[in-house]
Every structure is written in C-alpha cells, then in structure tokens.
PDB file of C-alpha atoms and ligand atoms in Angstrom:
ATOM      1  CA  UNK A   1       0.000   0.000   0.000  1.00 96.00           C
ATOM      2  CA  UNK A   2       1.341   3.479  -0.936  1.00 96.00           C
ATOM      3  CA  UNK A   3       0.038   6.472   1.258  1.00 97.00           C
ATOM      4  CA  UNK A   4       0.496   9.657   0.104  1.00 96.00           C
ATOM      5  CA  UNK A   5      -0.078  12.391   2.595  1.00 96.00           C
ATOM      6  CA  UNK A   6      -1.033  16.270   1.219  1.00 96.00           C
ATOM      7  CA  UNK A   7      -1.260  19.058   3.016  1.00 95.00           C
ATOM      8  CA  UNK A   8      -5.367  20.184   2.793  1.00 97.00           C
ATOM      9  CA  UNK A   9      -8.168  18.575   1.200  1.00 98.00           C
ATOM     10  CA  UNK A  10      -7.593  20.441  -2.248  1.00 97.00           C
ATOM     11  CA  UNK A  11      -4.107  19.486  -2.831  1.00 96.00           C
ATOM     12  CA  UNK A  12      -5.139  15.734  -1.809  1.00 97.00           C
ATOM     13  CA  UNK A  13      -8.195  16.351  -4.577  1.00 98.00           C
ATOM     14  CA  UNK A  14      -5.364  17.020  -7.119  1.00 97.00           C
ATOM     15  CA  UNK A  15      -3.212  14.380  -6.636  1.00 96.00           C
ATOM     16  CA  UNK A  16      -5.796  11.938  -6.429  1.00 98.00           C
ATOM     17  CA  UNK A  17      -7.169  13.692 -10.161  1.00 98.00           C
ATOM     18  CA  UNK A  18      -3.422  13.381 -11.445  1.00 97.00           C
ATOM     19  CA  UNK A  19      -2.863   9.652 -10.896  1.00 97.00           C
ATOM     20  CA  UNK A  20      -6.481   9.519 -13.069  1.00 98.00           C
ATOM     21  CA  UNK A  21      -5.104  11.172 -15.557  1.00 98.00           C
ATOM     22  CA  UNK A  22      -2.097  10.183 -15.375  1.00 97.00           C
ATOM     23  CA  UNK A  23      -4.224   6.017 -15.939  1.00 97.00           C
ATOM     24  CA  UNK A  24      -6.165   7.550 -18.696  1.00 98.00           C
ATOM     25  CA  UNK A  25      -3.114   9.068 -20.749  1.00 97.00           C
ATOM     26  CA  UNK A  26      -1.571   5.937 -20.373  1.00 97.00           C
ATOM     27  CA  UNK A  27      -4.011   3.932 -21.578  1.00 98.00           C
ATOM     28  CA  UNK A  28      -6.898   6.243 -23.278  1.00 98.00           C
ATOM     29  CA  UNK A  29      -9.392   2.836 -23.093  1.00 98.00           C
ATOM     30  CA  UNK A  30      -9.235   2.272 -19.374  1.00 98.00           C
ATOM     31  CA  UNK A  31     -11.902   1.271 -17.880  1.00 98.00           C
ATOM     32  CA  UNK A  32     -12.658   3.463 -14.616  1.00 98.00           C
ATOM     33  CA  UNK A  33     -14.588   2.285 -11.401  1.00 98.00           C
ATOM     34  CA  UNK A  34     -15.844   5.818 -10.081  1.00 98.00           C
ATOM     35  CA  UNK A  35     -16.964   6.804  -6.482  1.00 98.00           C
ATOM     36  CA  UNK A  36     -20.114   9.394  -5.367  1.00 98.00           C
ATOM     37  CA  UNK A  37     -20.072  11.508  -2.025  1.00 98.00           C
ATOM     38  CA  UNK A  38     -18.848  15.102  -1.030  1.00 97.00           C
ATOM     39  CA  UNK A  39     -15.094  13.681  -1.041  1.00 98.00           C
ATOM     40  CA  UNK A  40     -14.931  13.166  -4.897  1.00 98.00           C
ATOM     41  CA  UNK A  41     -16.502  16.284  -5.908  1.00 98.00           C
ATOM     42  CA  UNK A  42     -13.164  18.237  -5.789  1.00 98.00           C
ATOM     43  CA  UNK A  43     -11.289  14.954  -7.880  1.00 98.00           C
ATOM     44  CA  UNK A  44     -14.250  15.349 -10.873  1.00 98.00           C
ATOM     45  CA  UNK A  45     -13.792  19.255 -11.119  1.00 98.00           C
ATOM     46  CA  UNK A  46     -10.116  18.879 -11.087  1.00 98.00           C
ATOM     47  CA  UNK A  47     -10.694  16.631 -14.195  1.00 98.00           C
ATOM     48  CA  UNK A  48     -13.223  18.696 -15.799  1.00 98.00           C
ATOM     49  CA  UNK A  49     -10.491  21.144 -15.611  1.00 98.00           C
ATOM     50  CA  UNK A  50      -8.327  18.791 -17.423  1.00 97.00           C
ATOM     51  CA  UNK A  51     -10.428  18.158 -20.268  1.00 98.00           C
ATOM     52  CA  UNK A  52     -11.127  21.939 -20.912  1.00 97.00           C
ATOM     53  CA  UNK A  53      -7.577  23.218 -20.195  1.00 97.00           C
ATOM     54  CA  UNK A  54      -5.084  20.102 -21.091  1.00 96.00           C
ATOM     55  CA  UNK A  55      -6.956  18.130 -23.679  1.00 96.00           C
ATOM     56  CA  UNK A  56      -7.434  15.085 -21.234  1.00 98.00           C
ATOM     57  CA  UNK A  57      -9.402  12.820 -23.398  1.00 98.00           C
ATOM     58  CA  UNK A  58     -12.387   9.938 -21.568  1.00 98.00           C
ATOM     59  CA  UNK A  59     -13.817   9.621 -25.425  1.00 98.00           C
ATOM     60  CA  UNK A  60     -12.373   6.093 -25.228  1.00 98.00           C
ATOM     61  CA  UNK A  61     -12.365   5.080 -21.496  1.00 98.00           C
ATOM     62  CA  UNK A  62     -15.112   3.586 -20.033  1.00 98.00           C
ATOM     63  CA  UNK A  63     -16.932   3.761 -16.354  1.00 98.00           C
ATOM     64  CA  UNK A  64     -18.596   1.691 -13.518  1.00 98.00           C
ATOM     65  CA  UNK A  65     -19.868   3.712 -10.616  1.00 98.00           C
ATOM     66  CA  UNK A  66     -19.555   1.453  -7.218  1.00 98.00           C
ATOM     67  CA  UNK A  67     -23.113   1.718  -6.362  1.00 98.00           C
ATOM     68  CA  UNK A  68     -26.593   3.219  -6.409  1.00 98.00           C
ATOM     69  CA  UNK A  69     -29.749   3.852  -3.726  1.00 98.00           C
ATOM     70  CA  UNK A  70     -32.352   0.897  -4.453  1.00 98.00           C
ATOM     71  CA  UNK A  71     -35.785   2.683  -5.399  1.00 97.00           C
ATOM     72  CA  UNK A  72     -34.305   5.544  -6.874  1.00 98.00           C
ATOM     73  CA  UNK A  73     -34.051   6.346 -11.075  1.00 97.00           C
ATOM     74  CA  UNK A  74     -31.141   7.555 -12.821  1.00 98.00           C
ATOM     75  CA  UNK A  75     -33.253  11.178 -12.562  1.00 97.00           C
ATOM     76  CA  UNK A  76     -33.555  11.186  -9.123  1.00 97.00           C
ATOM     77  CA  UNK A  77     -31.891  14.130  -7.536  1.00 97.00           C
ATOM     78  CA  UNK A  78     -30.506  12.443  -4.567  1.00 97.00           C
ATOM     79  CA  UNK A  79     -29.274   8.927  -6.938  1.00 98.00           C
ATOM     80  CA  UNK A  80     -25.878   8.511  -8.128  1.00 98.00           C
ATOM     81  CA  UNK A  81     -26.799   8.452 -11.642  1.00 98.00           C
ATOM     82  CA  UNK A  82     -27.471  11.916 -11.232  1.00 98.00           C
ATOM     83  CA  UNK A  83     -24.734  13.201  -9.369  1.00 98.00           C
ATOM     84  CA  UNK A  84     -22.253  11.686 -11.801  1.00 98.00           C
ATOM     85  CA  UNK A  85     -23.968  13.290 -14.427  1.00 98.00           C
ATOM     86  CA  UNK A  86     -23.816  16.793 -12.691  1.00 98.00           C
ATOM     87  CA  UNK A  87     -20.169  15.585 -11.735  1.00 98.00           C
ATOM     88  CA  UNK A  88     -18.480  14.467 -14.726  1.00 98.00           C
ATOM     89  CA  UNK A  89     -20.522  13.062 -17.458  1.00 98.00           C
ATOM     90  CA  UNK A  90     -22.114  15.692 -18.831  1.00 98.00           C
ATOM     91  CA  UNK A  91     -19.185  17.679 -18.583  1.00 98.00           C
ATOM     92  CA  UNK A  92     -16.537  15.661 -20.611  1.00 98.00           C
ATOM     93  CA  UNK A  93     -16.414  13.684 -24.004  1.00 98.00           C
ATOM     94  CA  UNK A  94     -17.492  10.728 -21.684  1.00 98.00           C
ATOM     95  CA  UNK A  95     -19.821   8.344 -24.220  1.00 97.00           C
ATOM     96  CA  UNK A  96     -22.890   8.000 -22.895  1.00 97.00           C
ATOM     97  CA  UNK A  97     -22.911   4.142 -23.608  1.00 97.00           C
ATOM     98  CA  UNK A  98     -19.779   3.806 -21.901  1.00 98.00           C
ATOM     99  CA  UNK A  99     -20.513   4.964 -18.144  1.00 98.00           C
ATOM    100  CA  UNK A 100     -22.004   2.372 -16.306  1.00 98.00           C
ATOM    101  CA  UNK A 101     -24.313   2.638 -13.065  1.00 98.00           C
ATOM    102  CA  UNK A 102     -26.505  -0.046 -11.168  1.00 98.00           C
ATOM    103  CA  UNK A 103     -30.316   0.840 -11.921  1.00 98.00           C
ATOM    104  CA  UNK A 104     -31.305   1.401  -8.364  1.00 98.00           C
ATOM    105  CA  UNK A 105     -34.909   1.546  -9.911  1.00 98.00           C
ATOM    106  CA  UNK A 106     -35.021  -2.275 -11.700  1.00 98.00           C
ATOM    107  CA  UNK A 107     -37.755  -4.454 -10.570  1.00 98.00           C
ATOM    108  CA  UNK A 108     -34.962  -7.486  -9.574  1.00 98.00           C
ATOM    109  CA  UNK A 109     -32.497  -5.949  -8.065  1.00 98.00           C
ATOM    110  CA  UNK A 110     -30.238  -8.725  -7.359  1.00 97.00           C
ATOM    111  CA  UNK A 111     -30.360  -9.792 -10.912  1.00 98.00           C
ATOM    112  CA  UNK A 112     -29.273  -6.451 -11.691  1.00 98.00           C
ATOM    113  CA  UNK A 113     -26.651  -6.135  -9.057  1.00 98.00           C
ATOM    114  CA  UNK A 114     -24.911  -9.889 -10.965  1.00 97.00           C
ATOM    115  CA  UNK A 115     -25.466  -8.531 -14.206  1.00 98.00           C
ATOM    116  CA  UNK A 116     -23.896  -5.652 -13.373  1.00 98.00           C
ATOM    117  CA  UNK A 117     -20.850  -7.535 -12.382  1.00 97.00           C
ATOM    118  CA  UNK A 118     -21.035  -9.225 -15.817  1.00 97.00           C
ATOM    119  CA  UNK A 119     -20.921  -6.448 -17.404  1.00 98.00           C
ATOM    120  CA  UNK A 120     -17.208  -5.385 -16.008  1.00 98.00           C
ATOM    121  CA  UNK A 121     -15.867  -8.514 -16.485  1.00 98.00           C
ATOM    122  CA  UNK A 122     -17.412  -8.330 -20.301  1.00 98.00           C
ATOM    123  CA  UNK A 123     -15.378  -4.695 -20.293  1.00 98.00           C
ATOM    124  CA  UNK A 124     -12.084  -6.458 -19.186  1.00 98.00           C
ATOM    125  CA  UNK A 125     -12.463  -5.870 -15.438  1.00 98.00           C
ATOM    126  CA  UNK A 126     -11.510  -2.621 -13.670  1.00 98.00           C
ATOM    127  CA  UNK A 127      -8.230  -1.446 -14.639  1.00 98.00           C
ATOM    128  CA  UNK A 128      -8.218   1.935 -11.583  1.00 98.00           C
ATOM    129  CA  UNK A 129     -11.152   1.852  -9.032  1.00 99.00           C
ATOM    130  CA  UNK A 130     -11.182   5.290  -7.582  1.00 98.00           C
ATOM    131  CA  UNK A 131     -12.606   4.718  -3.681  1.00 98.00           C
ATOM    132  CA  UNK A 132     -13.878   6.931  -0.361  1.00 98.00           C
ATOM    133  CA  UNK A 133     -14.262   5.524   2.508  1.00 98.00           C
ATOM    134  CA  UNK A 134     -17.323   5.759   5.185  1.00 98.00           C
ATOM    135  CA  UNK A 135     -16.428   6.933   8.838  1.00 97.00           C
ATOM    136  CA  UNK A 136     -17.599   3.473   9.945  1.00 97.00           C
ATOM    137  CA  UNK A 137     -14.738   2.041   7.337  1.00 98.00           C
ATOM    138  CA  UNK A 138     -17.422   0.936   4.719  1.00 98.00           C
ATOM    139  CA  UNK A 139     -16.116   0.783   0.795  1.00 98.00           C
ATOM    140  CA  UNK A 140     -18.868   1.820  -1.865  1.00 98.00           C
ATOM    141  CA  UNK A 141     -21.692   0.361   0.097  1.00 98.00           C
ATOM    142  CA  UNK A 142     -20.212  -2.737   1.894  1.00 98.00           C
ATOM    143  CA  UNK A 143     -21.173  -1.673   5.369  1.00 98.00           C
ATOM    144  CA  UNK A 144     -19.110  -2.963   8.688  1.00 98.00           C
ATOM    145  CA  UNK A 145     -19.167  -6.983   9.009  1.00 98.00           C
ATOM    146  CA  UNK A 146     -19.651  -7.011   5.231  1.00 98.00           C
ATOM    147  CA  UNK A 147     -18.198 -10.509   4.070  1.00 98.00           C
ATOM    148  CA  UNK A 148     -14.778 -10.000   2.844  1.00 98.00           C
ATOM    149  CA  UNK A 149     -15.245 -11.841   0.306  1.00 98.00           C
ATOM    150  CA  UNK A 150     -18.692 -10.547  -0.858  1.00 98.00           C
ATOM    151  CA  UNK A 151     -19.988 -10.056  -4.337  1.00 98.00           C
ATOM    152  CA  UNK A 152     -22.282  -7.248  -5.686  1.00 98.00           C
ATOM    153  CA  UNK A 153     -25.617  -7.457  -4.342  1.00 98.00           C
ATOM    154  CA  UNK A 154     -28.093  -5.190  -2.251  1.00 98.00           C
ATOM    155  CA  UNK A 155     -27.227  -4.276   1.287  1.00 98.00           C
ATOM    156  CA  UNK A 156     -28.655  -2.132   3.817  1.00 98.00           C
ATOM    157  CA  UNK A 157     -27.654   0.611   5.133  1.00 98.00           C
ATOM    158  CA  UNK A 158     -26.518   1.696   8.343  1.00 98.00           C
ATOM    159  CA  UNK A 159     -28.166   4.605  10.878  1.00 96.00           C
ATOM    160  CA  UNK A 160     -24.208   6.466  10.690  1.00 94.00           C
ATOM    161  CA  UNK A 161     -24.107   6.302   6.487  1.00 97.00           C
ATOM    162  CA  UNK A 162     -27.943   7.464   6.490  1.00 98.00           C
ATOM    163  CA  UNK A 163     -26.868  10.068   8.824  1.00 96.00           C
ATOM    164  CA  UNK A 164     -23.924  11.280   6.942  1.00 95.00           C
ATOM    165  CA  UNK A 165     -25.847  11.160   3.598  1.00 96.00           C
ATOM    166  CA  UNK A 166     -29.330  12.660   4.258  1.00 97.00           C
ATOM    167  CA  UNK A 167     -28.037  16.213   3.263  1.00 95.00           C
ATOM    168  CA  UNK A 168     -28.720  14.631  -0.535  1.00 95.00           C
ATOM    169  CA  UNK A 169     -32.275  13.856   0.263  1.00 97.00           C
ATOM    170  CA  UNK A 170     -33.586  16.670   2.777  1.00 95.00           C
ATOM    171  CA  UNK A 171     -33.844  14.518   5.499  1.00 96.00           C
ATOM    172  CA  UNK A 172     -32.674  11.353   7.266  1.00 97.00           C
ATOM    173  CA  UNK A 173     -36.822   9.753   6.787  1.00 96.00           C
ATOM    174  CA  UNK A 174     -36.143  10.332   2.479  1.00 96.00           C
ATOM    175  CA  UNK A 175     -32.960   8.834   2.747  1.00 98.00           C
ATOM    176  CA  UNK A 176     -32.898   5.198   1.164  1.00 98.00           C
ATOM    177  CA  UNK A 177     -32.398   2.618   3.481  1.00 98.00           C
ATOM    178  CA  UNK A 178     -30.627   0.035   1.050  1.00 98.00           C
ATOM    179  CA  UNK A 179     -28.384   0.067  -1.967  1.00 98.00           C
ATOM    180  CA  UNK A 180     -26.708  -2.221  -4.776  1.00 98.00           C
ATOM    181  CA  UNK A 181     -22.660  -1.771  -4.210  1.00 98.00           C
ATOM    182  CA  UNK A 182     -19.800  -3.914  -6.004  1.00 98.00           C
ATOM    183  CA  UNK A 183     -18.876  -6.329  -3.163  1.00 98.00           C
ATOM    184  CA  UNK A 184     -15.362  -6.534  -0.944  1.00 98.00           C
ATOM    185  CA  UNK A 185     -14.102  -9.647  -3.184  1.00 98.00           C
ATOM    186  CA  UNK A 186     -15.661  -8.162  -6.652  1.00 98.00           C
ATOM    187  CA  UNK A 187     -13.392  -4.183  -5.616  1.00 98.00           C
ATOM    188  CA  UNK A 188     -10.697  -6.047  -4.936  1.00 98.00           C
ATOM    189  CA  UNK A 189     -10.271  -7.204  -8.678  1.00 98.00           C
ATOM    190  CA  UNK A 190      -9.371  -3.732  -9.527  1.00 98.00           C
ATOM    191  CA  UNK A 191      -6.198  -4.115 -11.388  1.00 98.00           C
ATOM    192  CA  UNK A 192      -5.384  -1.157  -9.175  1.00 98.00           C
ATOM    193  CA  UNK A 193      -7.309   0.738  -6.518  1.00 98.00           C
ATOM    194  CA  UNK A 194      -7.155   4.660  -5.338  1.00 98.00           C
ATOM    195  CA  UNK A 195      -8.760   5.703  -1.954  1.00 98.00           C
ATOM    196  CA  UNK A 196      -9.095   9.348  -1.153  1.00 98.00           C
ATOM    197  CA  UNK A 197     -10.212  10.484   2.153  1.00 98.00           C
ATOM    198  CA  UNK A 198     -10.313  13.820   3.883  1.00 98.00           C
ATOM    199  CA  UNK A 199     -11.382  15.510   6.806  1.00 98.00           C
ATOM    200  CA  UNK A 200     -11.106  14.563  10.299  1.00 98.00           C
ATOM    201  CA  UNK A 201     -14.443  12.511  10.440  1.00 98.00           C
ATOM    202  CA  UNK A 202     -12.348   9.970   8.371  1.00 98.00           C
ATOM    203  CA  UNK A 203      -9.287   9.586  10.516  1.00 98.00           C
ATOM    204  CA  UNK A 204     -10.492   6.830  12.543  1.00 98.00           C
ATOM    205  CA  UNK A 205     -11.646   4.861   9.605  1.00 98.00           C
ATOM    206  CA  UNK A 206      -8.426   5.479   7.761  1.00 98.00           C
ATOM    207  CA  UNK A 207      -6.238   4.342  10.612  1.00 98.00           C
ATOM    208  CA  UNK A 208      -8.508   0.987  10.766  1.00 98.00           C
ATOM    209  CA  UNK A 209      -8.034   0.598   6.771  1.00 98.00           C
ATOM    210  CA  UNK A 210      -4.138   1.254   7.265  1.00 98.00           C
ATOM    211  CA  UNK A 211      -2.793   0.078  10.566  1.00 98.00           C
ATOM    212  CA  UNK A 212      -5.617  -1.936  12.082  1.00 97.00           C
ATOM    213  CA  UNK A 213      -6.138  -5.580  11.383  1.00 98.00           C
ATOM    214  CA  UNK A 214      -7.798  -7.320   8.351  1.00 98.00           C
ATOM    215  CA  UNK A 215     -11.183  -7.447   9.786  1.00 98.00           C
ATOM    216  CA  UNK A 216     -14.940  -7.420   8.592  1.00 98.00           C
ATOM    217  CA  UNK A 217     -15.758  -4.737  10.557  1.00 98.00           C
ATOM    218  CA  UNK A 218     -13.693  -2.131   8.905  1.00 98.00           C
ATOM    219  CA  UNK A 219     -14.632  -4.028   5.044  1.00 98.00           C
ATOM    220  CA  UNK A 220     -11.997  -0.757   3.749  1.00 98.00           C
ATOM    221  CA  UNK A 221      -9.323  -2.966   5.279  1.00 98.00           C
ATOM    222  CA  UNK A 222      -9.513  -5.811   2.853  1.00 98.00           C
ATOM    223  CA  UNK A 223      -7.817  -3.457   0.641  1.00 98.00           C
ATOM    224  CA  UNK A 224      -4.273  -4.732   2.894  1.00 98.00           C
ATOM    225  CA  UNK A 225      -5.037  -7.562   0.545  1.00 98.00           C
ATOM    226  CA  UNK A 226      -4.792  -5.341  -2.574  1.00 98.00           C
ATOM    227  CA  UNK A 227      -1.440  -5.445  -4.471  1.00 98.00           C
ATOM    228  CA  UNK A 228      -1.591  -2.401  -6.002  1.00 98.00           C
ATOM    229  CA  UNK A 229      -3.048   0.471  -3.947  1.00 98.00           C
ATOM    230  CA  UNK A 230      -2.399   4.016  -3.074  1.00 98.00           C
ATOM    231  CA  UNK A 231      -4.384   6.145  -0.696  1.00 98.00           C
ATOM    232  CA  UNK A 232      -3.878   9.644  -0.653  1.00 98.00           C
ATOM    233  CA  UNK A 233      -4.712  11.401   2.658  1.00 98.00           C
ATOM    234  CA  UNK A 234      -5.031  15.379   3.651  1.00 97.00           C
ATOM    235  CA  UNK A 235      -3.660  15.768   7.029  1.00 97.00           C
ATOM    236  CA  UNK A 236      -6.874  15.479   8.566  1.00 98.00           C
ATOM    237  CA  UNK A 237      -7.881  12.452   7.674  1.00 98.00           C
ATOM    238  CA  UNK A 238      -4.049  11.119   8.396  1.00 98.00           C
ATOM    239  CA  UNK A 239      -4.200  12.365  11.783  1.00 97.00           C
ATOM    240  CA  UNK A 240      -4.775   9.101  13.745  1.00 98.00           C
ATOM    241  CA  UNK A 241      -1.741   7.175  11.722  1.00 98.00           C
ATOM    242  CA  UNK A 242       1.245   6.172  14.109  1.00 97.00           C
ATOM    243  CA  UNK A 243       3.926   4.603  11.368  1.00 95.00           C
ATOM    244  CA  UNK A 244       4.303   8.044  10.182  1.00 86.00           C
ATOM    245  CA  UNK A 245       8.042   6.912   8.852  1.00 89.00           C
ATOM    246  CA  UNK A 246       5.973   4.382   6.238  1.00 89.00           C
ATOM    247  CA  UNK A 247       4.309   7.588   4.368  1.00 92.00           C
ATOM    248  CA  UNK A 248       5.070   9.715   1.709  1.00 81.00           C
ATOM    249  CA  UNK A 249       4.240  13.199   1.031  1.00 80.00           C
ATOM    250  CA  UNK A 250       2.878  13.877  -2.543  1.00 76.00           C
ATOM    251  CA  UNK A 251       4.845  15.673  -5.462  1.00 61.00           C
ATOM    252  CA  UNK A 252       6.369  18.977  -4.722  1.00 54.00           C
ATOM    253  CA  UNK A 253       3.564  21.290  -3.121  1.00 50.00           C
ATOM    254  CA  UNK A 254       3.805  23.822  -6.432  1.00 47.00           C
ATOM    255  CA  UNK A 255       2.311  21.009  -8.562  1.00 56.00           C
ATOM    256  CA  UNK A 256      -0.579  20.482  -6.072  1.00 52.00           C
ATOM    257  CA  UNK A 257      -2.154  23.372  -7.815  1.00 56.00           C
ATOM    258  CA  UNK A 258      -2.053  21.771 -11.342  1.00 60.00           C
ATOM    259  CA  UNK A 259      -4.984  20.728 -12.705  1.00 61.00           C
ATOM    260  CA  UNK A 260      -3.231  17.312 -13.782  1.00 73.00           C
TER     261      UNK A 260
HETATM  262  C1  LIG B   1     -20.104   6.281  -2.936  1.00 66.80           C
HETATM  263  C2  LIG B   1     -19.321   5.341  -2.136  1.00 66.80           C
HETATM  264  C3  LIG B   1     -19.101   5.578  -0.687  1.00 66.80           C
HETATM  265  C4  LIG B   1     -18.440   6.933  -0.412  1.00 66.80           C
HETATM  266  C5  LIG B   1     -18.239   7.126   1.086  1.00 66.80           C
HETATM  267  C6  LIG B   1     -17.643   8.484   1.397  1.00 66.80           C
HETATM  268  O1  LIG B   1     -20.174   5.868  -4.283  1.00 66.80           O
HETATM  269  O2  LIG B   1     -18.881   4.377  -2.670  1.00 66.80           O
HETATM  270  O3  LIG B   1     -18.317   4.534  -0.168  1.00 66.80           O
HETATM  271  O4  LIG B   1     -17.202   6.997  -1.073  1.00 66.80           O
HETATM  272  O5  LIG B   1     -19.469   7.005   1.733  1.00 66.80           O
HETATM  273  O6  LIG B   1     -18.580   9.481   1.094  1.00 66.80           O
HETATM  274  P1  LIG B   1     -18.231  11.023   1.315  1.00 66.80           P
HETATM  275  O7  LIG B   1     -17.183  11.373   0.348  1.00 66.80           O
HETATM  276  O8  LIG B   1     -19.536  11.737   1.020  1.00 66.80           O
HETATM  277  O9  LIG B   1     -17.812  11.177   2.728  1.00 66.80           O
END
C-alpha cells in the first residue's frame, strides 16, 4: 500500500485527479470504477479542468460507478446516476454508452446487481477503481461486518451512512435505506485501486483501513489484501496514523495546484 499524505483537502483532490489522468493518458481505453459523495466532488472538477484546459481525453475510457440507492431512477436528484452526471458526465467527451451505473430503480435488483458484475468482467475488469471511505470504514456500500469476500448485491444501510448522507435527500426519513454496491471480493479485482479520504471525520476509519487488522468490521481494510493500492490522505484524515516513517508526502507542493 502506498500512502500519500497532502497538506489540505484540495491538494489531496489534485493528486488523487493526477494519478487519473495520469491512468487515462496511459491507456486512453481504461476502464474506470468511479466513487459518489462530497469527497470526490473536488477529484471530478479537477478533471473537468483537465479536459477543458489540457486536452485530457475519456472519449475512449469507459466507467462503472460502485453503487446506487435501491428505489431511486437515474433522474432522481438524490441517486448517483445523477450526481455523476452533474459531476463528470455531462461535462466531458465521456460516451454516454460507456458509463455504467446499477439501476437502483429495476424491478430485480439482485439480478441487476450480478449482471452488473457481468458487465465489467465483459469490459475487461476494472483497470483503476477510484474509492472513499465511510467513517464506519465501509467501501462503496459494503457496510461494517460485510463478508470479505462478498460479491455485488443489495445491502442495507446503516443509521451512521444514512446520517452522513441525508443532506442529498432533505432529510434522514427520504434517505434510502438500502443500496446495490460492487462487493469486498468483486473491488478487490481492480487491477489497481485509489482511496481518497479527507477531513477529520475519516481519521479513525483510515487508521482501521491502514494500521488496524484485516477485519470485517472495517470491510476498507480488505484493501491490505490489494497489491496495487495508493491512498492519498489530507492531514486530517491522516491524523490518527502512528507509522508516520511508512508515508510519503505527494509531489512537490507547487504542482498540487495543477490541474493534472
Ligand atoms: C459512494 C461510495 C461511498 C463513499 C463514502 C464516502 O459511491 O462508494 O463509499 O465513497 O461514503 O462518502 P463522502 O465522500 O460523502 O464522505
């Protein structure tokens, strides 16, 4: 595992959008796993930026968001479909036919949830599976005691991530109470994996991911298994880490304010 550690939020943001677009030169038909939530925000302007300013090109890559609310169509203003619209899509040469998310609103859920796995493998599996993390240490949607080595399917959400999402749905009784995520065992085939997480409301999670033991009830920690992953931190976020000589800080602090 490589942890980077920036100085703010923003400069974290960047770094995390670099090592996208840094995938995505390399290899102009990767095929991205994207993450929702407030943390990612920052990482899809960066790359808007990109596009416009440097010429970054997503006309051949293709997407899979991690998960989606069950009950809730791709219009819905609170679904993911819609925030990664508002985020990215609609704001890059993205093909339409080439972003991915589960249909939270599909009569059989389940069968949608393994036919959405089908459809990565079909793509040639996940080559860079951008991640958040939960403050209770969940990954996409795989909630504390999650199996380790579970598959996509619908799960239910806890009180803390209904808590900490309700701001997208005006309210904690709106907020859905079970989604369709990838599962622990079907991230983990990410040829490569990035985790971003900021803020001091993710520090405790972050050390469990990082330091604490491979356990179900931080599922983020299965990523110890992961050959090939890189977190990047803000300080914040960092704050609970003790093997501060195992860390690196990112690129020179000039280039954090690069767009890519
Ligand atoms: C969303 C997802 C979640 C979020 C996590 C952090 O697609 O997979 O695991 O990454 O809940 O959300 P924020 O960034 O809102 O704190």
């Amino acid at each position: 595992m490589k942890v980077l550690i920036a100085t703010d939020a923003g400069a974290a943001a960047g770094q995390a959008a670099r090592i996208i677009a840094r995938q995505l030169r390399a290899r102009p038909d990767a095929v991205l796993g994207l993450a929702t939530g407030a943390t990612m925000r920052p990482v899809y302007d960066r790359l808007v930026r990109c596009h416009r300013e440097a010429g970054l090109s997503f006309a051949r890559a293709t997407t899979f968001n991690l998960d989606e609310y069950l009950g809730l169509s791709p219009d819905h203003p609170g679904s993911c479909h819609r925030y990664m619209r508002e985020a990215l899509f609609d704001r890059v040469d993205l093909s339409p036919d080439r972003t991915h998310v589960p249909r939270g609103d599909h009569p059989d859920p389940l069968a949608e949830a393994r036919n959405y796995e089908a459809r990565i493998a079909r793509a040639g599996g996940i080559d860079l599976q951008l991640l958040g993390i939960g403050r209770n240490g969940h990954i996409g949607f795989n909630e504390p005691i999650s199996s380790l080595g579970s598959r996509s399917r619908v799960t239910t959400l806890t009180s803390d991530t209904r808590r900490a999402n309700q701001r997208d749905f005006g309210g904690l009784d709106a907020t859905p109470r079970q989604a369709i995520t990838l599962g622990v065992a079907t991230i983990l085939e990410a040829r490569a994996c990035l985790m971003l997480a900021t803020g001091p409301a993710k520090a405790r999670a972050v050390a469990g991911m990082i330091e604490g033991p491979l356990r179900a009830a931080c599922p983020a920690s299965a990523l110890q298994m992961h050959p090939q992953v890189t977190v990047v931190l803000d300080r914040d976020a960092a704050s609970r880490l003790k093997l501060t000589g195992c860390y690196d800080r990112p690129e020179p602090e000039g280039r954090d304010r690069d767009p890519c």
